[in-house]
CSV table of C-alpha atoms in Angstrom, one decimal:
chain,number,residue,atom,x,y,z
A,20,MET,CA,-32.3,7.8,-53.5
A,21,CYS,CA,-35.8,7.7,-52.0
A,22,GLY,CA,-38.4,5.7,-53.7
A,23,ARG,CA,-40.6,4.5,-50.8
A,24,ALA,CA,-41.7,6.3,-47.7
A,25,ARG,CA,-44.1,6.0,-44.8
A,26,CYS,CA,-46.5,8.9,-44.4
A,27,SER,CA,-49.4,8.0,-42.0
A,28,LEU,CA,-49.5,11.5,-40.5
A,29,ARG,CA,-52.8,13.3,-39.9
A,30,ALA,CA,-53.4,16.4,-42.0
A,31,ASP,CA,-53.1,18.7,-38.9
A,32,ASP,CA,-49.7,17.2,-38.0
A,33,ILE,CA,-48.2,18.4,-41.3
A,34,PRO,CA,-47.8,22.2,-40.3
A,35,ARG,CA,-46.2,21.2,-36.9
A,36,ALA,CA,-43.8,18.8,-38.6
A,37,CYS,CA,-42.7,21.6,-41.0
A,38,HIS,CA,-42.3,24.2,-38.2
A,39,ARG,CA,-45.2,26.3,-39.6
A,40,ILE,CA,-47.0,26.7,-36.3
A,41,GLY,CA,-49.1,29.9,-36.0
A,42,ALA,CA,-48.8,30.8,-39.7
A,43,ALA,CA,-51.9,31.1,-41.9
A,44,ALA,CA,-52.5,27.9,-43.9
A,45,ARG,CA,-54.7,26.9,-46.7
A,46,THR,CA,-55.4,23.4,-47.8
A,47,VAL,CA,-55.7,22.2,-51.4
A,48,ASP,CA,-57.1,18.8,-52.5
A,49,MET,CA,-56.4,17.3,-49.1
A,50,GLU,CA,-59.4,14.9,-49.7
A,51,ARG,CA,-57.1,13.0,-52.0
A,52,TYR,CA,-54.6,12.2,-49.3
A,53,ARG,CA,-54.6,8.6,-48.0
A,54,PRO,CA,-52.2,7.9,-45.1
A,55,SER,CA,-50.0,4.9,-45.9
A,56,TYR,CA,-47.1,2.9,-44.6
A,57,ASN,CA,-45.9,2.2,-48.1
A,58,VAL,CA,-46.0,5.2,-50.3
A,59,SER,CA,-44.6,5.0,-53.8
A,60,PRO,CA,-44.3,7.4,-56.8
A,61,GLY,CA,-47.7,8.2,-58.2
A,62,ALA,CA,-49.4,8.4,-54.8
A,63,TYR,CA,-50.8,11.6,-53.3
A,64,LEU,CA,-48.9,13.2,-50.4
A,65,PRO,CA,-49.3,16.5,-48.5
A,66,VAL,CA,-46.8,19.2,-49.6
A,67,VAL,CA,-46.1,22.5,-47.8
A,68,ARG,CA,-45.5,25.3,-50.3
A,69,ARG,CA,-45.5,29.1,-50.2
A,70,GLU,CA,-48.8,30.7,-51.1
A,71,ASP,CA,-48.8,32.3,-54.6
A,72,GLY,CA,-48.5,36.1,-54.3
A,73,GLY,CA,-48.1,35.9,-50.5
A,74,ASN,CA,-45.9,37.8,-48.3
A,75,GLY,CA,-43.7,34.9,-47.4
A,76,GLU,CA,-45.5,34.1,-44.2
A,77,SER,CA,-48.6,32.4,-45.7
A,78,TYR,CA,-48.4,28.9,-47.1
A,79,ALA,CA,-50.6,26.1,-48.4
A,80,ILE,CA,-50.8,22.4,-47.6
A,81,HIS,CA,-51.3,21.1,-51.1
A,82,CYS,CA,-51.9,17.4,-51.8
A,83,MET,CA,-49.8,16.5,-54.9
A,84,ARG,CA,-48.7,13.4,-56.7
A,85,TRP,CA,-45.2,12.1,-56.2
A,86,GLY,CA,-43.2,12.1,-59.4
A,87,LEU,CA,-42.5,15.3,-61.3
A,88,ILE,CA,-44.3,15.9,-64.6
A,89,PRO,CA,-42.7,19.1,-66.1
A,90,SER,CA,-45.1,21.7,-67.4
A,91,PHE,CA,-43.7,21.5,-70.9
A,92,THR,CA,-44.6,17.8,-71.2
A,93,ASN,CA,-46.9,17.1,-74.2
A,94,LYS,CA,-50.5,17.2,-73.0
A,95,ASN,CA,-51.3,14.0,-74.9
A,96,GLU,CA,-48.4,12.1,-73.2
A,97,LYS,CA,-49.2,9.6,-70.5
A,98,PRO,CA,-47.5,10.8,-67.3
A,99,ASP,CA,-44.7,8.7,-65.9
A,100,PHE,CA,-44.4,9.3,-62.2
A,101,TYR,CA,-41.3,7.1,-61.9
A,102,ARG,CA,-39.2,9.1,-64.3
A,103,MET,CA,-38.5,12.1,-62.0
A,104,PHE,CA,-39.5,11.1,-58.5
A,105,ASN,CA,-36.0,12.2,-57.4
A,106,ALA,CA,-33.7,15.0,-58.4
A,107,ARG,CA,-30.0,15.2,-57.7
A,108,SER,CA,-29.3,18.4,-55.7
A,109,GLU,CA,-25.9,18.7,-57.2
A,110,SER,CA,-27.4,19.3,-60.7
A,111,VAL,CA,-30.8,20.9,-60.1
A,112,GLY,CA,-29.3,24.3,-61.2
A,113,GLU,CA,-28.2,22.8,-64.5
A,114,LYS,CA,-31.1,20.8,-65.8
A,115,ALA,CA,-34.0,22.6,-67.5
A,116,SER,CA,-36.6,20.4,-65.7
A,117,PHE,CA,-35.5,21.7,-62.3
A,118,ARG,CA,-33.5,24.9,-62.8
A,119,ARG,CA,-36.6,27.0,-63.6
A,120,LEU,CA,-38.3,25.7,-60.4
A,121,LEU,CA,-35.7,26.7,-57.9
A,122,PRO,CA,-36.7,30.4,-57.5
A,123,LYS,CA,-40.4,30.0,-56.8
A,124,SER,CA,-41.4,26.3,-56.6
A,125,ARG,CA,-39.6,25.0,-53.6
A,126,CYS,CA,-41.7,22.9,-51.2
A,127,LEU,CA,-41.5,20.6,-48.2
A,128,VAL,CA,-42.5,16.9,-47.8
A,129,ALA,CA,-43.1,15.5,-44.3
A,130,VAL,CA,-42.9,11.8,-43.8
A,131,GLU,CA,-42.3,9.5,-40.8
A,132,GLY,CA,-39.5,7.5,-42.5
A,133,PHE,CA,-38.3,6.1,-45.7
A,134,TYR,CA,-37.1,2.8,-47.1
A,135,GLU,CA,-33.9,1.9,-48.8
A,136,TRP,CA,-32.7,-1.4,-50.2
A,137,LYS,CA,-29.4,-3.1,-49.6
A,138,LYS,CA,-28.2,-5.0,-52.6
A,139,ASP,CA,-26.6,-8.4,-52.0
A,140,GLY,CA,-26.0,-10.1,-55.3
A,141,THR,CA,-29.4,-10.7,-56.8
A,142,LYS,CA,-31.2,-10.2,-53.5
A,143,LYS,CA,-32.3,-6.9,-52.1
A,144,GLN,CA,-33.0,-6.3,-48.4
A,145,PRO,CA,-35.2,-3.3,-47.4
A,146,TYR,CA,-34.4,-1.1,-44.4
A,147,TYR,CA,-36.6,1.4,-42.7
A,148,ILE,CA,-34.8,4.7,-41.8
A,149,HIS,CA,-36.3,7.2,-39.3
A,150,PHE,CA,-35.5,9.5,-36.5
A,151,LYS,CA,-34.7,7.9,-33.2
A,152,ASP,CA,-37.4,9.9,-31.4
A,153,ASP,CA,-39.9,9.1,-34.2
A,154,ARG,CA,-40.5,12.7,-35.1
A,155,PRO,CA,-41.3,13.4,-38.8
A,156,LEU,CA,-38.5,13.8,-41.4
A,157,VAL,CA,-38.8,16.9,-43.7
A,158,PHE,CA,-37.5,16.6,-47.2
A,159,ALA,CA,-36.5,19.4,-49.6
A,160,ALA,CA,-38.6,19.1,-52.8
A,161,LEU,CA,-39.6,21.0,-56.0
A,162,TYR,CA,-43.1,21.0,-57.6
A,163,ASP,CA,-44.6,21.8,-60.9
A,164,SER,CA,-48.0,21.8,-62.6
A,165,TRP,CA,-49.0,20.2,-65.9
A,166,LYS,CA,-52.2,20.4,-67.9
A,167,ASN,CA,-53.3,17.2,-69.7
A,168,SER,CA,-55.4,16.9,-72.9
A,169,GLU,CA,-58.6,17.1,-70.9
A,170,GLY,CA,-57.7,20.4,-69.4
A,171,GLU,CA,-57.0,19.0,-65.9
A,172,ILE,CA,-54.2,20.6,-64.0
A,173,LEU,CA,-52.0,18.1,-62.2
A,174,TYR,CA,-49.6,19.2,-59.5
A,175,THR,CA,-46.6,16.9,-59.0
A,176,PHE,CA,-43.3,17.1,-57.0
A,177,THR,CA,-39.8,15.5,-56.8
A,178,ILE,CA,-37.7,14.9,-53.7
A,179,LEU,CA,-34.1,16.2,-53.8
A,180,THR,CA,-31.3,13.8,-53.0
A,181,THR,CA,-27.7,14.1,-52.1
A,182,SER,CA,-24.7,11.8,-51.4
A,183,ALA,CA,-25.2,9.4,-48.5
A,184,SER,CA,-24.0,10.3,-45.0
A,185,SER,CA,-21.0,8.5,-43.6
A,186,ALA,CA,-23.3,6.3,-41.5
A,187,LEU,CA,-25.5,5.2,-44.5
A,188,GLN,CA,-22.8,4.7,-47.1
A,189,TRP,CA,-22.9,0.9,-46.4
A,190,LEU,CA,-26.6,0.9,-47.4
A,191,HIS,CA,-26.7,3.2,-50.5
A,192,ASP,CA,-24.7,6.0,-52.1
A,193,ARG,CA,-27.6,8.4,-52.1
A,194,MET,CA,-30.1,9.7,-49.6
A,195,PRO,CA,-32.9,12.4,-49.5
A,196,VAL,CA,-32.0,15.9,-48.5
A,197,ILE,CA,-33.2,16.1,-44.9
A,198,LEU,CA,-34.0,19.6,-43.4
A,199,GLY,CA,-33.3,18.8,-39.7
A,200,ASP,CA,-34.3,22.1,-38.0
A,201,LYS,CA,-36.4,25.2,-38.4
A,202,GLY,CA,-33.5,27.2,-39.8
A,203,ALA,CA,-32.9,24.7,-42.6
A,204,VAL,CA,-36.6,24.6,-43.4
A,205,ASP,CA,-36.9,28.4,-43.5
A,206,THR,CA,-33.8,28.7,-45.8
A,207,TRP,CA,-35.3,26.3,-48.3
A,208,LEU,CA,-38.9,27.4,-48.2
A,209,ASN,CA,-38.4,31.1,-48.2
A,210,ASP,CA,-37.2,33.3,-51.0
A,211,SER,CA,-33.5,32.7,-50.4
A,212,PRO,CA,-30.8,33.1,-53.1
A,213,SER,CA,-29.3,30.0,-54.7
A,214,SER,CA,-25.9,30.6,-52.9
A,215,LYS,CA,-27.7,30.2,-49.6
A,216,ILE,CA,-29.8,27.2,-50.3
A,217,ASP,CA,-26.7,25.2,-51.2
A,218,THR,CA,-25.8,25.2,-47.5
A,219,VAL,CA,-28.8,23.0,-46.7
A,220,LEU,CA,-28.4,20.6,-49.7
A,221,LYS,CA,-26.0,18.4,-47.8
A,222,PRO,CA,-25.9,14.9,-46.3
A,223,TYR,CA,-27.6,14.7,-42.9
A,224,GLU,CA,-24.7,13.7,-40.6
A,225,ASN,CA,-26.4,13.9,-37.2
A,226,SER,CA,-26.6,10.6,-35.3
A,227,GLU,CA,-30.4,10.9,-34.8
A,228,LEU,CA,-31.1,8.7,-37.8
A,229,VAL,CA,-31.6,5.0,-37.1
A,230,TRP,CA,-32.5,2.0,-39.2
A,231,TYR,CA,-33.4,-1.7,-39.1
A,232,PRO,CA,-34.3,-4.4,-41.6
A,233,VAL,CA,-38.0,-5.0,-42.6
A,234,THR,CA,-39.8,-7.6,-44.6
A,235,PRO,CA,-39.1,-7.8,-48.3
A,236,ALA,CA,-42.8,-8.2,-48.8
A,237,MET,CA,-43.1,-4.4,-48.6
A,238,GLY,CA,-41.4,-4.2,-52.0
A,239,LYS,CA,-44.9,-4.7,-53.4
A,240,THR,CA,-46.8,-1.5,-53.5
A,241,SER,CA,-50.0,-3.4,-52.6
A,242,PHE,CA,-48.4,-4.4,-49.3
A,243,ASN,CA,-49.4,-1.9,-46.6
A,244,GLY,CA,-50.0,-1.5,-42.9
A,245,PRO,CA,-47.9,-1.6,-39.7
A,246,GLU,CA,-46.2,-4.8,-40.9
A,247,CYS,CA,-44.2,-2.7,-43.3
A,248,ILE,CA,-42.1,-1.2,-40.5
A,249,LYS,CA,-41.9,-4.2,-38.3
A,250,GLU,CA,-38.3,-5.2,-37.6
A,251,ILE,CA,-37.2,-8.6,-38.8
A,252,LYS,CA,-34.3,-10.8,-38.0
A,253,LEU,CA,-32.0,-11.4,-40.9
A,254,LYS,CA,-31.0,-14.9,-42.0
A,255,GLU,CA,-27.4,-13.9,-41.6
A,256,ASP,CA,-28.0,-13.5,-37.9
A,257,ASP,CA,-29.5,-16.9,-37.7
A,258,ARG,CA,-26.5,-18.5,-39.5
A,259,SER,CA,-24.1,-16.7,-37.1
A,260,SER,CA,-26.1,-17.9,-34.1
A,261,ILE,CA,-25.9,-21.5,-35.4
A,262,SER,CA,-22.2,-21.1,-36.0
A,263,LYS,CA,-21.7,-19.7,-32.5
A,264,PHE,CA,-23.6,-22.7,-31.1
A,265,PHE,CA,-21.3,-25.2,-32.8
A,266,ILE,CA,-18.2,-23.2,-31.7
A,267,LYS,CA,-19.3,-23.4,-28.1
A,268,LYS,CA,-20.0,-27.1,-28.4
A,269,GLU,CA,-16.6,-27.8,-29.8
A,270,ILE,CA,-14.9,-25.8,-27.0
A,271,LYS,CA,-17.0,-27.7,-24.5
A,272,GLU,CA,-16.0,-31.1,-25.8
A,273,GLU,CA,-12.3,-30.2,-26.3
A,274,PRO,CA,-11.2,-31.3,-22.8
A,275,THR,CA,-12.8,-34.7,-23.3
A,276,SER,CA,-10.9,-35.3,-26.6
A,277,ARG,CA,-7.7,-34.3,-24.9
A,278,LEU,CA,-8.4,-36.7,-22.1
A,279,GLU,CA,-9.0,-39.5,-24.6
A,280,ARG,CA,-5.7,-38.8,-26.3
A,281,SER,CA,-3.8,-38.7,-23.0
A,282,THR,CA,-5.4,-42.0,-21.9
A,283,CYS,CA,-4.3,-43.6,-25.2
A,284,GLU,CA,-0.8,-42.4,-24.8
A,285,THR,CA,-0.7,-43.5,-21.2
A,286,VAL,CA,-1.9,-47.0,-22.1
A,287,GLY,CA,0.9,-47.2,-24.7
A,288,LYS,CA,3.6,-46.0,-22.3
A,289,GLU,CA,2.7,-47.1,-18.8
A,290,ASP,CA,2.4,-50.7,-17.4
A,291,PRO,CA,-0.8,-52.6,-18.2
A,292,PRO,CA,-3.5,-52.5,-15.5
A,293,GLU,CA,-3.8,-55.2,-12.9
A,294,ARG,CA,-6.6,-56.9,-14.8
A,295,VAL,CA,-4.2,-57.4,-17.7
A,296,LYS,CA,-1.3,-58.5,-15.4
A,297,GLN,CA,-3.4,-61.3,-14.0
A,298,LEU,CA,-4.1,-62.8,-17.4
A,299,PRO,CA,-2.1,-66.0,-18.2
A,300,GLU,CA,1.0,-65.4,-20.2
A,301,SER,CA,1.4,-67.6,-23.3
A,302,GLN,CA,4.3,-69.9,-23.8
A,303,ASP,CA,5.7,-68.1,-26.8
A,304,LYS,CA,6.1,-64.9,-24.7
A,305,THR,CA,3.6,-63.0,-26.8
A,306,VAL,CA,2.0,-59.9,-25.2
A,307,VAL,CA,-1.6,-60.4,-24.2
A,308,SER,CA,-3.7,-57.5,-25.4
A,309,PRO,CA,-6.0,-55.9,-22.7
A,310,PHE,CA,-8.8,-56.0,-25.2
A,311,ILE,CA,-8.8,-59.8,-25.7
A,312,THR,CA,-11.6,-61.6,-23.8
A,313,SER,CA,-11.3,-64.8,-21.8
A,314,GLU,CA,-13.2,-66.6,-24.5
A,315,ASP,CA,-10.6,-65.6,-27.1
A,316,LEU,CA,-7.8,-66.9,-24.7
A,317,ASP,CA,-9.6,-70.2,-24.3
A,318,PHE,CA,-9.9,-70.6,-28.0
A,319,LYS,CA,-6.3,-69.7,-28.6
A,320,SER,CA,-5.0,-72.0,-25.8
A,321,SER,CA,-6.8,-75.0,-27.4
A,322,ILE,CA,-4.6,-74.7,-30.5
A,323,TYR,CA,-1.2,-76.4,-30.2
A,324,LYS,CA,1.7,-74.3,-30.9
A,325,PRO,CA,5.3,-75.6,-30.3
A,326,SER,CA,7.5,-73.6,-28.1
A,327,LEU,CA,11.0,-72.4,-29.0
A,328,ASP,CA,12.7,-75.2,-27.1
A,329,GLU,CA,10.7,-77.9,-28.9
A,330,GLU,CA,11.3,-76.7,-32.4
A,331,PRO,CA,15.0,-78.0,-32.7
A,332,LYS,CA,14.0,-81.4,-31.2
A,333,ASN,CA,11.2,-81.8,-33.7
A,334,LYS,CA,13.4,-80.8,-36.5
A,335,ALA,CA,16.1,-83.4,-35.5
A,336,LYS,CA,13.4,-86.0,-35.2
A,337,ARG,CA,12.1,-85.3,-38.6
A,338,ASP,CA,15.7,-85.5,-40.1
A,339,ARG,CA,16.3,-88.9,-38.3
A,340,GLU,CA,13.0,-90.3,-39.6
A,341,GLU,CA,13.9,-89.3,-43.1
A,342,LEU,CA,17.4,-90.9,-42.8
A,343,LEU,CA,15.9,-94.1,-41.5
A,344,ALA,CA,13.4,-94.2,-44.3
A,345,GLY,CA,16.2,-93.8,-46.8
A,346,SER,CA,18.3,-96.5,-45.2
A,347,ASP,CA,15.3,-98.9,-45.3
A,348,ALA,CA,14.9,-98.3,-48.9
A,349,SER,CA,18.7,-99.0,-49.5
A,350,THR,CA,18.4,-102.3,-47.5
A,351,ASP,CA,15.5,-103.4,-49.7
A,352,GLU,CA,17.5,-102.8,-52.8
A,353,ASN,CA,20.5,-104.7,-51.5
A,354,LYS,CA,18.3,-107.6,-50.5
A,355,GLN,CA,16.9,-107.8,-54.0
A,356,LEU,CA,20.4,-107.7,-55.5
A,357,HIS,CA,21.7,-110.5,-53.2
A,358,SER,CA,18.7,-112.7,-53.9
A,359,GLY,CA,19.2,-112.3,-57.6
A,360,ARG,CA,22.9,-113.4,-57.4
A,361,ALA,CA,22.0,-116.3,-55.1
A,362,LYS,CA,19.5,-117.6,-57.6
A,363,LYS,CA,22.1,-117.3,-60.4
A,364,ALA,CA,24.7,-119.2,-58.2
A,365,ASN,CA,22.2,-122.0,-57.5
A,366,LEU,CA,21.5,-122.4,-61.1
A,367,THR,CA,25.2,-122.7,-62.0
A,368,SER,CA,26.5,-124.9,-59.2
A,369,GLY,CA,23.4,-126.6,-58.1
A,370,ASP,CA,24.7,-126.4,-54.5
A,371,ASP,CA,22.2,-125.7,-51.7
A,372,GLN,CA,24.9,-123.9,-49.7
A,373,GLN,CA,25.5,-120.3,-50.5
A,374,ARG,CA,29.2,-119.7,-51.4
A,375,THR,CA,31.2,-116.6,-50.4
A,376,LEU,CA,33.8,-114.8,-52.4
A,377,PHE,CA,36.6,-116.0,-50.1
A,378,SER,CA,35.7,-119.6,-50.7
A,379,TYR,CA,35.5,-119.1,-54.4
A,380,PHE,CA,38.9,-117.5,-54.7
A,381,GLY,CA,40.3,-120.1,-52.2
A,382,ARG,CA,39.3,-123.0,-54.3
A,383,LYS,CA,41.1,-121.6,-57.3
């Protein structure tokens, strides 16, 4: 497919680009031609065609509008230049709009390059395609004339397309038919049989074609100028550059992380450093962490904590105190019991002396 092109050639550069040097040429309506970096269907472009009734050597440089309007179109109909701005070369011999034009209405279109869009989801990125040495590209085309309701005769043309070359299949499945040398140009422009012109309606496989991304702003037909063909850097390249930066950074920091891991492992396996060895060892044989400060040690040392040897003694002491407390309580109870009996005995006998059991039974 070819829907945008760059044609900023001068009028006298057209014959040279189409290998028509030295041949007689006539110009038609060339005052309508406006060089442009962003040509779209409906614009006027120089077209090289054979002169009517000529001997095959004479030709004309005729300025026509891009977008074929067949001669049988209703004269009251508004022309639609986007309807037939391309024609599939594989079917031009079958469709009525193009089949009748093949014998006598072949022409050449010279441009400096063309644009194609790469679809990426909902986004489209334009690319500018041209020859590596910046020489003009020559496209195979067909032209026709149509008379409107006012009697004005309008000459229009369509560019033939073919399947994309192997190098451009990633970008689009179609490309214009490029006539890369004088032999291909002569075959198409001269009165050659259909069987012979099929040999030039092929994808252009030479490695001379190059391309690069350009600004999406040129998608607007009003955008024009050298900015249309200025190469840009895609955002994908920016993202890849950023990812490469982070990858390099991670690789650079990897030895440090390994060193930290090995240091941690060494601290866990090897003896503590001298600074840790010099720290006072607690009485309960607990390991002093190398990360505890001297203030923490002072605070901990101020808190009394019995040692392993003191714990059994303290326990025995507590048991003895509890036993003594229990015996004291029993003594108090016994005293109260004896005092009660003594009072009863005093009331009965009236004696001041306290009598014992032996004396009581002995008296009996």
